[in-house]
Each structure stands twice: as C-alpha cells, then as structure tokens.
Coordinates of C-alpha atoms in Angstrom, one line a residue:
X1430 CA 30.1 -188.6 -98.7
X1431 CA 30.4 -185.2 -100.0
X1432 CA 34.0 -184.3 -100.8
X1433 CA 36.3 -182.0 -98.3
X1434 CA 37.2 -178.5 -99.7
X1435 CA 39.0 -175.8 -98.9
X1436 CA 37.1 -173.0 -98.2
X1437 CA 38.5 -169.1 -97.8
X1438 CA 37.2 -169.1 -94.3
X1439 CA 39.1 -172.2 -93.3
X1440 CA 42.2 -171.2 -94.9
X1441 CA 42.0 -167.5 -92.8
X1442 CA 42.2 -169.8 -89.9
X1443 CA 46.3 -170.7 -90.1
X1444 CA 49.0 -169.6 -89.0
X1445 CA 50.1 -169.0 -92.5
X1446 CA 46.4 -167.7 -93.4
X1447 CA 47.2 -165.5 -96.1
X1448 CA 49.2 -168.0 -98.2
X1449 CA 45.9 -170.5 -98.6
X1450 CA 44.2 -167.6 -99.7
X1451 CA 45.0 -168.8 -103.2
X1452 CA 42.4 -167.6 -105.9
X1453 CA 44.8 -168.5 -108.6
X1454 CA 43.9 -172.0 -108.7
X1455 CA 41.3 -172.9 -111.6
X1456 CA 40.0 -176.1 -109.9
X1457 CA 36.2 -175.7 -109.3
X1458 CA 37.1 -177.9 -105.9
X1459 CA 38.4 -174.3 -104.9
X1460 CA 34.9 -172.3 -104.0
X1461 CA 34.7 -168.7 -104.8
X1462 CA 37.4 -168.4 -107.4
X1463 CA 37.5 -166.0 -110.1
X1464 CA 37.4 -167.6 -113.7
X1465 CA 40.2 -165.4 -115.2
X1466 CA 43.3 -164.3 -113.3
X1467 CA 43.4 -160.5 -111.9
X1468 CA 45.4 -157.7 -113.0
X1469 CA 48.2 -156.7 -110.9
X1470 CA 49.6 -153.0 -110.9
X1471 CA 53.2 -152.7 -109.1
X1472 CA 55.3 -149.7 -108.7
X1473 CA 59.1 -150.3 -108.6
X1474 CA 60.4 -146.8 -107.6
X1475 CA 64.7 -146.1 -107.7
X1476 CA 66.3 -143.0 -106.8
X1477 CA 68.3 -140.2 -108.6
X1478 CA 67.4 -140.2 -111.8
X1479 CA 69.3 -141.4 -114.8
X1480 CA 72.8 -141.4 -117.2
X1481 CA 70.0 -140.5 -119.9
X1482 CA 72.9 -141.7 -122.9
X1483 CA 73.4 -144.8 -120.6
X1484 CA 69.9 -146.0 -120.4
X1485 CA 67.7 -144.9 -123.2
X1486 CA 67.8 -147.8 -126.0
X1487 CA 68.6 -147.7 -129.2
X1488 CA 67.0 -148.7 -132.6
X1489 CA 64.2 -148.2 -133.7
X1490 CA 60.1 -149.6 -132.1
X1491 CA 60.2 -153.4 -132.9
X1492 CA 64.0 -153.8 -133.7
X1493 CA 65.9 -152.2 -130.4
X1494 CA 69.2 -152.7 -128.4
X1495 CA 68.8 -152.5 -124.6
X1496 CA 70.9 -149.4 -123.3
X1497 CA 74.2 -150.9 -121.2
X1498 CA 72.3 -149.9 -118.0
X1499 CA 68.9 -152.2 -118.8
X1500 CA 71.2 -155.0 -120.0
X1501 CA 70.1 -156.9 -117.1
X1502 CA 66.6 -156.8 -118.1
X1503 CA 68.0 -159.0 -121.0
X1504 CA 65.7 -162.4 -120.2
X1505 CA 62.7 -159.7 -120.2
X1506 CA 63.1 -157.8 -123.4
X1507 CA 59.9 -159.3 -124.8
X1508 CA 57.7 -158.2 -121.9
X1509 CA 58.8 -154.6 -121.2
X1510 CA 58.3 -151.3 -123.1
X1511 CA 61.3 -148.7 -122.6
X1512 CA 59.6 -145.4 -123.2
X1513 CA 61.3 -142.3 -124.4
X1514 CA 59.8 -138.6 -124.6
X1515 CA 57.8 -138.8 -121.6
X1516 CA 57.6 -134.9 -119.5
X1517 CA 56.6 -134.1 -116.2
X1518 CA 55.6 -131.1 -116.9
X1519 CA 53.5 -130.4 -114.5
X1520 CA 56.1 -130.2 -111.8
X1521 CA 58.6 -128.5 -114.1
X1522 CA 57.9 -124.8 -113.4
X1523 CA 56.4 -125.1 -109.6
X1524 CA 58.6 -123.5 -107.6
X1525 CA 58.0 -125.3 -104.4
X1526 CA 60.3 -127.8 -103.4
X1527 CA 63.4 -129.0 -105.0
X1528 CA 63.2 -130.9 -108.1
X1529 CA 63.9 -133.9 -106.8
X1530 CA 61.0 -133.2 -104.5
X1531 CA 58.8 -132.3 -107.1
X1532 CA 59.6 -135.4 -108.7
X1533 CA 59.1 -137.9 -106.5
X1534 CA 55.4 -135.5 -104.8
X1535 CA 54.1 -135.6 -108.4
X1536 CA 55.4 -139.2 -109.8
X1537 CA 52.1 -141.0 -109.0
X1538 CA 50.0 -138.1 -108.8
X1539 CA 50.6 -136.0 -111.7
X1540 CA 49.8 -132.9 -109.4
X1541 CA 52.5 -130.6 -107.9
X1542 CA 53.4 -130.2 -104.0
X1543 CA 51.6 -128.1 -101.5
X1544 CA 53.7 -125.7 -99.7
X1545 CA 55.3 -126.6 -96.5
X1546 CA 58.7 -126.1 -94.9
X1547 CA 60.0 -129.5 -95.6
X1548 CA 64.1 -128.7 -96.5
X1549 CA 65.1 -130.2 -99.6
X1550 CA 68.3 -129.4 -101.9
X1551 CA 68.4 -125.7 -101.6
X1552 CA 64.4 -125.7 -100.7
X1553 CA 63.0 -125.1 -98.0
X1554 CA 59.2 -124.6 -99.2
X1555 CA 57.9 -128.3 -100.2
X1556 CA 54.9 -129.7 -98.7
X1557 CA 53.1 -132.6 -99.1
X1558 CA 51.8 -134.1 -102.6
X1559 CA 48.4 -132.3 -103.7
X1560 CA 46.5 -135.0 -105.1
X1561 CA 45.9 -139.2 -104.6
X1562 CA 48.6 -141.4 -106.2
X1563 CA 47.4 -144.0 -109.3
X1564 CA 47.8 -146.9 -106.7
X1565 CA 45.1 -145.4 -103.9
X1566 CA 42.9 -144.1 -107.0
X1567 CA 43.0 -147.5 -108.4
X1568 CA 42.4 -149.2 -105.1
X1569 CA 39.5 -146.6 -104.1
X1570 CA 37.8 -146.9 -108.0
X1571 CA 38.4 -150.9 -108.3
X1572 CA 37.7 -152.2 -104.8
X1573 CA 39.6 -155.2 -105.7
X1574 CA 38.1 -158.2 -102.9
X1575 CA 41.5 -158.7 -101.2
X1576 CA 42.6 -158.8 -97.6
X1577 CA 44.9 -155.7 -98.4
X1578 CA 43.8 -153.4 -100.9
X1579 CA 47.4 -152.0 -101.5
X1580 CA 50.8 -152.9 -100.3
X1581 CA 53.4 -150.2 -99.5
X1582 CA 56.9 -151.3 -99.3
X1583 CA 60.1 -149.8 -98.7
X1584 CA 64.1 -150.4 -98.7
X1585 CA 66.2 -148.5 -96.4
X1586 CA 63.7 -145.5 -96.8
X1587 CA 64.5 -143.5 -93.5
X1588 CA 63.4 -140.0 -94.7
X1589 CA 59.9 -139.2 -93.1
X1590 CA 59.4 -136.1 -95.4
X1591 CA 58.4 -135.8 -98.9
X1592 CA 61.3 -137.2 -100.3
X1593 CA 60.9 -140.6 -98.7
X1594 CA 56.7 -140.7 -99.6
X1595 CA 55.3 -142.3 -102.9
X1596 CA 52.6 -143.1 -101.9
X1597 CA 49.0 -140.4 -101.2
X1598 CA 45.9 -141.4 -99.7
X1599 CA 44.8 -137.4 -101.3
X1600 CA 46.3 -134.1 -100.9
X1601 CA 48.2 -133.8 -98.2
X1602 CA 48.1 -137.5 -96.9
X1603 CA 51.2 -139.2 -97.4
X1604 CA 51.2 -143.2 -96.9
X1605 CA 54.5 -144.5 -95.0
X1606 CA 56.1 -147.6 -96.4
X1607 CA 56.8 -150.5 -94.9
X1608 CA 60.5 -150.6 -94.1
X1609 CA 60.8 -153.8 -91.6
X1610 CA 60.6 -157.0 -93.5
X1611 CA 59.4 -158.6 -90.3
X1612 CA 56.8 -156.4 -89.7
X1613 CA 55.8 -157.0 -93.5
X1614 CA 55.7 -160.3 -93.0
X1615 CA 53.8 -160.6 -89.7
X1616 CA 51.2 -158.7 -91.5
X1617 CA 50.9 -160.4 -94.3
X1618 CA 51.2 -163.6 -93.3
X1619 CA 50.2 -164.1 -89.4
X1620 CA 53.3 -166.0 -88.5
X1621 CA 54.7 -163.9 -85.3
X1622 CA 58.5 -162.8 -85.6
X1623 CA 59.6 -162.6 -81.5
X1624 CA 60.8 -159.1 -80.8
X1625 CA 64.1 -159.0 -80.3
X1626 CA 63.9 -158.5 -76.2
X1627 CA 63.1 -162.4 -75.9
X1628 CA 64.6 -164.1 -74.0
X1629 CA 66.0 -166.8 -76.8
X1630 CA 67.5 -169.4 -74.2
X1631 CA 63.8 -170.1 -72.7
X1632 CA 62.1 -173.3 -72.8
X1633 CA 58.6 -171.2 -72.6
X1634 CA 59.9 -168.7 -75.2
X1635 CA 60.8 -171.7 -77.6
X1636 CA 57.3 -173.4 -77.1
X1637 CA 55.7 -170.3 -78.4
X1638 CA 57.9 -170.0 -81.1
X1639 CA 56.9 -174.0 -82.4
X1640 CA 53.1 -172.6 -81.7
X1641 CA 53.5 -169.5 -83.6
X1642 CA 55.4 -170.8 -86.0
X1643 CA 52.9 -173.8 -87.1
X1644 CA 52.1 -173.2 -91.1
X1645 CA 49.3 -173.8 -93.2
X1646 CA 50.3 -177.1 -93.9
X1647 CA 50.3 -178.3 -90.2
X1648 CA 46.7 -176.7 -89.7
X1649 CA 45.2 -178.0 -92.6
X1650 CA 47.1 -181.0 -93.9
X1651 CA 44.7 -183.1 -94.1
X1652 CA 42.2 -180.9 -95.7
X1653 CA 45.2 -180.1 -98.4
X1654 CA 46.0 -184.3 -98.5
X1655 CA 42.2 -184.5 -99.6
X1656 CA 42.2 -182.0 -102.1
X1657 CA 46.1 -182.5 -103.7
X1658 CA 45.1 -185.9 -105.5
X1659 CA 41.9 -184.2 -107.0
X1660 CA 43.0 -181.0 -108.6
X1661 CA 45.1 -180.6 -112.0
X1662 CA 48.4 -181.0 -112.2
X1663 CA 48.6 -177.0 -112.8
X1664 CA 46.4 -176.3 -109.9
X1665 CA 48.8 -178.9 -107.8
X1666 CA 52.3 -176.8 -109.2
X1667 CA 50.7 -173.5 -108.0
X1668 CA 49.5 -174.8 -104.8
X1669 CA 53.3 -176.0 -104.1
X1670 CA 54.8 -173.0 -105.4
X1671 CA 53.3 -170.7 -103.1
X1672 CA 53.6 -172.6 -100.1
X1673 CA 57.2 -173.2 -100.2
X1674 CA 57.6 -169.6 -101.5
X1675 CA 55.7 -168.7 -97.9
X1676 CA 58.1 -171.3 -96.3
X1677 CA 60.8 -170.1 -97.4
X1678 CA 60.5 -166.7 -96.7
X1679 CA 59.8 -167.6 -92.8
X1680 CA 62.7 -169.8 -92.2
X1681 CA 65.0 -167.1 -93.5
X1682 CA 63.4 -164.5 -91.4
X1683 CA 64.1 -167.0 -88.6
X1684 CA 67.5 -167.3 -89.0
X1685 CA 68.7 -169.2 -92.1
X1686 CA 66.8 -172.7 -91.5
X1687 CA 64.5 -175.1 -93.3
X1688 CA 61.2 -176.0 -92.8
X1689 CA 60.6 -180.2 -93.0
X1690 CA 58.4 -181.7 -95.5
X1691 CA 54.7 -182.2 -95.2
X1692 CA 54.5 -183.2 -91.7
X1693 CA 55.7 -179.3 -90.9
X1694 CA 57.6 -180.4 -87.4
X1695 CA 59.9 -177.4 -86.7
X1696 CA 63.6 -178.4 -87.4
X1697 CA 66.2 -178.0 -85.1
X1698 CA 66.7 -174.6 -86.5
X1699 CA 63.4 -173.7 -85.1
X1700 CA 64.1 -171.7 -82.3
X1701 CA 64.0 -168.1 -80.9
X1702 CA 66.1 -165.4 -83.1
X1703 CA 68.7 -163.8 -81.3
X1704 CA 69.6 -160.5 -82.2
X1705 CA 72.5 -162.2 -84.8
X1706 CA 69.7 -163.9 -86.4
X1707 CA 67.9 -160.7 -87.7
X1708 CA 68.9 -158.2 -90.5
X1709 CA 69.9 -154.8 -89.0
X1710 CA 67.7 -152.5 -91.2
X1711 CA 70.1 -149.7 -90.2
X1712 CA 73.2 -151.1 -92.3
X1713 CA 73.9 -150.1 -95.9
X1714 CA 75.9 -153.3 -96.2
X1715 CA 72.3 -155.2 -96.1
X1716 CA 70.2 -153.6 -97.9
X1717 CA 70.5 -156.3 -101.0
X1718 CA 68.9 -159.0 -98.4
X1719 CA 66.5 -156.5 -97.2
X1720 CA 65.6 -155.4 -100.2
X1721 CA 65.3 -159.5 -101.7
X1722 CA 63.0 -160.0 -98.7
X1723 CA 60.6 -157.3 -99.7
X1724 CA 60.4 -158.6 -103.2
X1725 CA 59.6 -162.3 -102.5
X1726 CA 56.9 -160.9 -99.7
X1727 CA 55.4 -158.7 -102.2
X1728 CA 55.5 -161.5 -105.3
X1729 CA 54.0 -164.0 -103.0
X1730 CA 51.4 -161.2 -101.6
X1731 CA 50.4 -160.9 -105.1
X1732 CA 50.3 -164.8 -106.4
X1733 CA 48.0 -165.3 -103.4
X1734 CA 46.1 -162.7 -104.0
X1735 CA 46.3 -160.9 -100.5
X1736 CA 46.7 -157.9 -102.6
X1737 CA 46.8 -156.6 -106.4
X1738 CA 48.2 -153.0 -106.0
X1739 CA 51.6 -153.1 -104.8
X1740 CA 54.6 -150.4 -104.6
X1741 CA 58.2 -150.7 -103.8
X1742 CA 60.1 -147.8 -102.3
X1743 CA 64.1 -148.2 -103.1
X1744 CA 65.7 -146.0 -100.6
X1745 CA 64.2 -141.9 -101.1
X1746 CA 64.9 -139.2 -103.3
X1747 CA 67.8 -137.7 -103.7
X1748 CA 68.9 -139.9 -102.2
X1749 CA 72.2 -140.1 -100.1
X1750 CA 72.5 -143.9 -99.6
X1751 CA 76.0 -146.0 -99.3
X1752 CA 76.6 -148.9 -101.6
X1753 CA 79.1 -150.5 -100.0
X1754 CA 78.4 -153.8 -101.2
X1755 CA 79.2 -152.5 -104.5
X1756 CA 83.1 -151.1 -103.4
X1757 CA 81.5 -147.5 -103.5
X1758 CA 82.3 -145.4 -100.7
X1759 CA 80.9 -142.3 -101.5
X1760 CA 77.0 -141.3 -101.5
X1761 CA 74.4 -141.9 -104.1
X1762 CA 73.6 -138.4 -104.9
X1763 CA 77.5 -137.1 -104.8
X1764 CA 78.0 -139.5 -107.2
X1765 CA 75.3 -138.9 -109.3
X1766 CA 76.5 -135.1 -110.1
X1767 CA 80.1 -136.4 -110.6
X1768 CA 81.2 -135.1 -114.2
X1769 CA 84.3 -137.3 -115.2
X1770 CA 84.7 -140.9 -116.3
X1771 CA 85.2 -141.7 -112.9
X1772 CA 82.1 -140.9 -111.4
X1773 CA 80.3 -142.3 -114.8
X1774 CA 81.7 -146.1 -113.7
X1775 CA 80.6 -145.8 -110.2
X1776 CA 76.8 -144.3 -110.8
X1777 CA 76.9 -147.1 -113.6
X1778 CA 77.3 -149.8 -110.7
X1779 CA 74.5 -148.5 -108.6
X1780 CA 72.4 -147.9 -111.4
X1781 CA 73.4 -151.4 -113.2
X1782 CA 72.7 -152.8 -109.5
X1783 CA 68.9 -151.5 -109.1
X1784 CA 68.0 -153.1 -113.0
X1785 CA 69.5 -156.0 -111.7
X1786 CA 66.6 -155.6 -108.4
X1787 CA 64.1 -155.0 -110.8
X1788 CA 65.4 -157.9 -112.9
X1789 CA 64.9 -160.3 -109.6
X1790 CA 61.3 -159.3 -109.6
X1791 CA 60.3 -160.1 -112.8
X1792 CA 61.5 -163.6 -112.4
X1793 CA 59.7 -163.9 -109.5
X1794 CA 56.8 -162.7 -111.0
X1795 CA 57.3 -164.5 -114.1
X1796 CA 57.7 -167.8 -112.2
X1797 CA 54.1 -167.9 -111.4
X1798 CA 52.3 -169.6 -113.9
X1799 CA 48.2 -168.7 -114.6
X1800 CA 46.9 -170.5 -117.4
X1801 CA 48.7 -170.2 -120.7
X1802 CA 50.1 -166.7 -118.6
X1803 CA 52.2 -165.5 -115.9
X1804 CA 51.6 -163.3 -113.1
X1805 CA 54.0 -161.0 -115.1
X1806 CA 52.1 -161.4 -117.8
X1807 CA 48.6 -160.4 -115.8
X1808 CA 50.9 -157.3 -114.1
X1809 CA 51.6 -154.8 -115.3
X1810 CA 55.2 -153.0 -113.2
X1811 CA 55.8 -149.4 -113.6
X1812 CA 59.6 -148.7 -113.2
X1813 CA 60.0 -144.5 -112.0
X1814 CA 62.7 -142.2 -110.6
X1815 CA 61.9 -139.0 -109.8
X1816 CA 63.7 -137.2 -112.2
X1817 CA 65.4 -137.5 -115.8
X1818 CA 68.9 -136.8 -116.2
X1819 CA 70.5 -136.9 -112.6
X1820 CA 73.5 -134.5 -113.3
X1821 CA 70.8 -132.1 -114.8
X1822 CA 68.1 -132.0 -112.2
X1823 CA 65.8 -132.8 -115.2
X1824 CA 62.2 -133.1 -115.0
X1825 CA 62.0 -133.9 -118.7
X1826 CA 62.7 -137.3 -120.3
X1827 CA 61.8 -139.6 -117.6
X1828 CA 63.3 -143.2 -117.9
X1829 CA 59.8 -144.5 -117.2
X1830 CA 59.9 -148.3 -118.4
X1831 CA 56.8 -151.1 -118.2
X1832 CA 56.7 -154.5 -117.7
X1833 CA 54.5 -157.2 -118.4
X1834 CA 50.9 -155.9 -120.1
X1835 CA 48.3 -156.4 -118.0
X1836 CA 46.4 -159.3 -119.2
X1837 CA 47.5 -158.8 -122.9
X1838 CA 46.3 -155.2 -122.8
X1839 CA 50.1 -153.6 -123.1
X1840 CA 52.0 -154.4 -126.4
X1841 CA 55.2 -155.6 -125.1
X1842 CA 58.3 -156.1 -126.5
X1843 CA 58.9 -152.8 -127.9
X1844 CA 60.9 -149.6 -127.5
X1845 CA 58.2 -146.2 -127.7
X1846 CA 59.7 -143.5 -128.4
X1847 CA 57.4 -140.3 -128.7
X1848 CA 60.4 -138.2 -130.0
X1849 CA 61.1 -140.4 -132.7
X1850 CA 60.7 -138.8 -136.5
X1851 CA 60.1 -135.5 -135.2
X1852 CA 57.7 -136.3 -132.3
X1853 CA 56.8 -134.4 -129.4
X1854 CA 56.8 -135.6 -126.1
X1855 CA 54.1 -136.8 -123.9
X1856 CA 52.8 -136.2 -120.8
X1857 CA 53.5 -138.2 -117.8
X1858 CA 49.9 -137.4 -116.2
X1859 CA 48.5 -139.6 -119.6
X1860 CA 50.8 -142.2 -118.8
X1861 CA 49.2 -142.6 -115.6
X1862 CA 45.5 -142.7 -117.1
X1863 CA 46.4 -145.3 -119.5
X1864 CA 47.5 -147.7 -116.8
X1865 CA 44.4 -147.0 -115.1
X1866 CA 42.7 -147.9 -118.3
X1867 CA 44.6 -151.2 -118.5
X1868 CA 43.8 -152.3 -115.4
X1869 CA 40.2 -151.6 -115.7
X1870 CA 38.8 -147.8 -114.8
X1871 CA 37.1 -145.7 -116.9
X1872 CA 39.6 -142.2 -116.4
X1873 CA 39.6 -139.5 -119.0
X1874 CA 42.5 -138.1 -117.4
X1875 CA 44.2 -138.2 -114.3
X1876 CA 45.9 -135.7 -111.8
X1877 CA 46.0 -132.1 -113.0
X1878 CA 43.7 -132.1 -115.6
X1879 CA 45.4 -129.5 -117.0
X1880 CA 48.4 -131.9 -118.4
X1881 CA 46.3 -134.5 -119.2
X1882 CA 44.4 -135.2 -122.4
X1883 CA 43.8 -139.0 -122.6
X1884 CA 45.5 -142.5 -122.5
X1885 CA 49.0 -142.1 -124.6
X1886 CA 49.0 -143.7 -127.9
X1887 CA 51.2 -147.1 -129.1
X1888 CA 51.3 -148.7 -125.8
X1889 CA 47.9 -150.9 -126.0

C-alpha cells in the first residue's frame, strides 16, 4: 500500500490551512520541500529616534559592551551587529516634510518624499515616499513561492499619513499595516474571529464557532497520525512547535482558553467572544498584548512559511503614544525633547521597553530550529527609527542594528562602527543594497542612486 502523505493541497484545505503549510520539515515524506531553509528579511520599526550616548556601544568590533538601552538584547549579542556611522543623507537637506517625515518616507526607500500637504511638525508640504521600499523590491525581484509575499504589521499605528507608512508598493503608493490582530490572524490563518455584534448567548452562534474553530489537527489527524511515527525526531519537534504555536495563538484571541490534546474537541472555553473577551485596539494600556500578538503571528507566519518578507510597524513617527503601562503619563514625543535628568529616565523606559519587544522576537525566532540553524539564524531583522538623536531631530547616525545573518551571509556578533579610527560614515541607501544582496538579488545600488555606491563593507 503506498504510504499516506501530506501534500500542500491537502493541508490548504483546514481550518488552520496556513499552519500545515510547513516547508521547514526535511522529511522527504513531505513533497515539494525545499532542500535548504529560506531566507527571512524582517523589519522591526520603533519610533523617535534615539538617546544616541545611551544606545550606541562601546569597545571596540569583536570586543564590545552593549549600550544600557540594548541591555536587553543581552541573550542575542552573538547574533546582532550594532552599527554606528550610518547617514541618511539623502533626506537630510529635502525640504519637504518634517524630519521625522523624511525619516520614516525614506527609511526603506532611500529616496526622499514627494510633495503633498500632509502636516507634520511645523510642515505642511510632505507627500508620499518617492520610491519602492526594500521589502516590495525584494518581494517583486525574488518572487518567493508563498501564500503571502510580504506581511505588513502594525501596533497601535492610527496615523493614515506618511508618518504612520513604512511600507511602498512605488512612488506614491503607500502599503497600510495591519493593525487588528484578529484581522491578522483570520488572514493568515483561516480560523474566523466572530465580529463583535454576535450574539454570544446563541446556541446557533456557538455551533459556528466549534465549526469555525476546527484546526488542522481535527481535519487531518489521521493523515498527521500516519506521518508523526515516520519522520525524524527533528521533523516531529518542528511539526509540534508550530502547531501549538498556531493553537496558541487562537485560544488567546478567543478569550484566554486552551485547546485539548490531539483529539482537538473545543474546551469549555470554546465559545463566542463577547466584547470583554477582545483587546480594545484603541487603549494605550494594551498595546504590550497587542503588540505580543503581532509578533507570535508574524514568527509563526514565517516558520510556516506563509511568508518570508515581513515588517512590524511600532506605533508612527513622531510619535505621540502613552505608555502608561510603564507609569509614564506624558507622550512619547514630549518626552523625547525633554532636556533634564528627568526626562532622560522616562525616554529610557520607553526606549528600554521597545529592545525589550524586539528582544521577544528574537526568541521567538530563535526557538525555531532548521537544521544545525535557527530561523533567526536564516533571518536576517533590520531594527530602524526614523531619525538619530531624538532631542536633535537628527538625520545622521541612525541606530540602525541587525540580527541574525541571513543564512551565514552576515558576520554576527560584532559592533561596526564606520567612524571608528577616523572613518567616515556610510550611506544608509548601501545598507539597503547589501541586505538585498544577502538575501539573494543582484542590486548595484538601491533607491537614489545618487547616495548609493555598493553593498557597505565589514558586514558579510
């Protein structure tokens, strides 16, 4: 009898589809599997620039001291590159838009805003970005075979403008985050969320529930109680890994409750959200579980391969957001321009809190083991703000930081620093081209070509 597998197809048939969708396992009992795991490219964007004396490391390439505000990147220090003397100069003498505008319109880009009549600190010229972003050029150029070819998150974005878009499909063609975590997850993973007008007392409403809520392991279980016993212990880890991470995920978007074991018969918990049950995206006070959502959705996105080109959105730029889950009651960007000791501690906190986010990625990413790597280590995670020191406005010295290296193409572990021994500094545009190198394109330069000369040196 010729043995069951799991095919692609029959996976896209659950509930849970995307989860089965698991190209990571090495098992030739899995059809149509790449032989080596993908590269990953993930943007991680935070607002408001830096403390530039409060972040930057010290030491010197191979023998550095993370900066008090990347302590909490601690358990990553040998997969991340802090880099130092990096310009984005080709937003530094536009005079459209603010610079925080600028900043954030010409991050992924490396080209500078149109003109508009967006408003934005003191400007009320900015447009629009002028030119694709690295994650929609590297999507367009490497046509990666996924369900999604990019993912666009966001946290608590709320500004529609250009302040509040990373993302460019080309000039002039913004691409909005995702801010609802339900929404994200309906998406990516085909299990139905009820809107919040159900009625949750219903018998009728509660059957559809159990019916939408059915996951891959009630569709397929016997398919996967074929395959389990005849795959490698590895393959068999990864396989449980992502499921539970998928199950997971759903029972806290329903409310807080469990899934069952193996037989996947809804627990007593199963059973229509009520308005209580759901995160109101509208509060500061949650954006650390909205937030924690978006990451696990977008980790388990990419361990499934659903997608390989992923961004994050934290909130927008110059950004005004309310922290007061950290005891803060004033706004980000007030804060950020606060010249005493005072203001110092509290921008510390926010700032000390978003490493910590960034931090809760990794180890998601890093949990996910491919081969003798991670899916950290086949990722490579481009931290970005949209400008350099906050209290300056600075469009110079960007606290742009990597992590993981792509498949062993970054040198990790290591603090660049172009300014070092009399250096000059960089180009951010080349920055972007190297990553595009990494992760497989054949660039020369990207954005304005005019502030771009090649992939930077000391990073591969």
């Amino acid at each position: 009898m010729r043995q069951r597998m799991i095919s692609r197809r029959r996976m896209l048939q659950g509930a849970l589809a995307a989860t089965a969708t698991i190209p990571l396992l090495n098992s030739e009992l899995a059809r149509g599997q790449e032989t080596t795991a993908p590269k990953r490219f993930v943007v991680f964007y935070t607002p408001n620039g830096t403390m530039e004396s409060q972040w930057m490391p010290t030491g010197t390439e191979t023998n550095f001291t993370l900066s008090p505000l990347l302590q909490p990147l601690s358990p990553f220090k040998s997969k991340i590159i802090p880099l130092r003397g990096v310009n984005m100069n080709v937003v530094v003498n536009s005079n459209v838009g603010s610079e925080h505008a600028r900043g954030i319109g010409g991050l992924l880009t490396g080209r500078a805003l149109l003109k508009g009549n967006f408003k934005s600190f003191m400007s009320t010229n900015a447009g629009w970005s002028s030119g694709i972003s690295l994650d929609q050029h590297l999507a367009n150029k490497l046509q990666p075979n996924t369900l999604f070819r990019s993912l666009e998150l966001g946290v608590q974005v709320r500004d529609a403008e250009v302040r509040g878009r990373l993302s460019y499909a080309g000039p002039d063609q913004p691409v909005p985050p995702r801010e609802d975590p339900y929404d994200t997850f309906q998406q990516l993973f085909g299990a139905s969320v009820p809107d919040q007008g159900q009625d949750p007392g219903g018998s009728t409403a509660l059957d559809r529930l159990r019916a939408q809520r059915r996951t891959v392991f009630d569709i397929l279980r016997e398919d996967i109680a074929d395959v389990r016993p005849r795959i490698g212990k590895e393959d068999r880890l990864k396989l449980d890994a992502h499921m539970q991470s998928i199950r997971d995920i759903e029972a806290r978007l329903a409310g807080g409750g469990s899934s069952t074991g193996g037989g996947g018969t809804p627990t007593t918990s199963c059973q229509a959200p009520a308005l209580g049950d759901r995160i109101d995206l509208s509060k500061d006070d949650n954006m650390p579980a909205i937030g924690k959502l978006q990451m696990d959705m977008m980790a388990a996105a990419l361990a499934c391969d659903l997608t390989r080109i992923a961004t994050i959105q934290w909130s927008y730029a110059e950004s005004e957001h309310l922290y007061p889950f950290l005891g803060l009651t004033e706004n980000h960007h007030a804060i950020s321009h606060q010249w005493n000791a005072a203001g110092d501690e509290k921008y510390k906190k926010i700032h000390t809190w978003l490493a910590e986010q960034l931090a809760y990625l990794l180890g998601k990413l890093d949990s996910y083991a491919e081969g003798d790597r991670t899916l950290l280590d086949n990722t490579v995670v481009l931290w970005v703000t949209e400008i350099g020191e906050s209290r300056q406005h600075a469009l110079t010295n960007i606290p742009f930081l990597l992590a993981g290296s792509a498949g062993g193409v970054f040198r990790t572990g290591r603090f660049v620093d172009y300014l070092a021994n009399g250096g000059s500094a960089r180009q951010h545009n080349d920055l972007l081209v190297t990553i595009a190198n990494a992760m497989g394109t054949d660039d020369k330069t990207f954005g304005d070509p005019q502030y771009s000369t090649g992939p930077l040196p000391s990073l591969t």
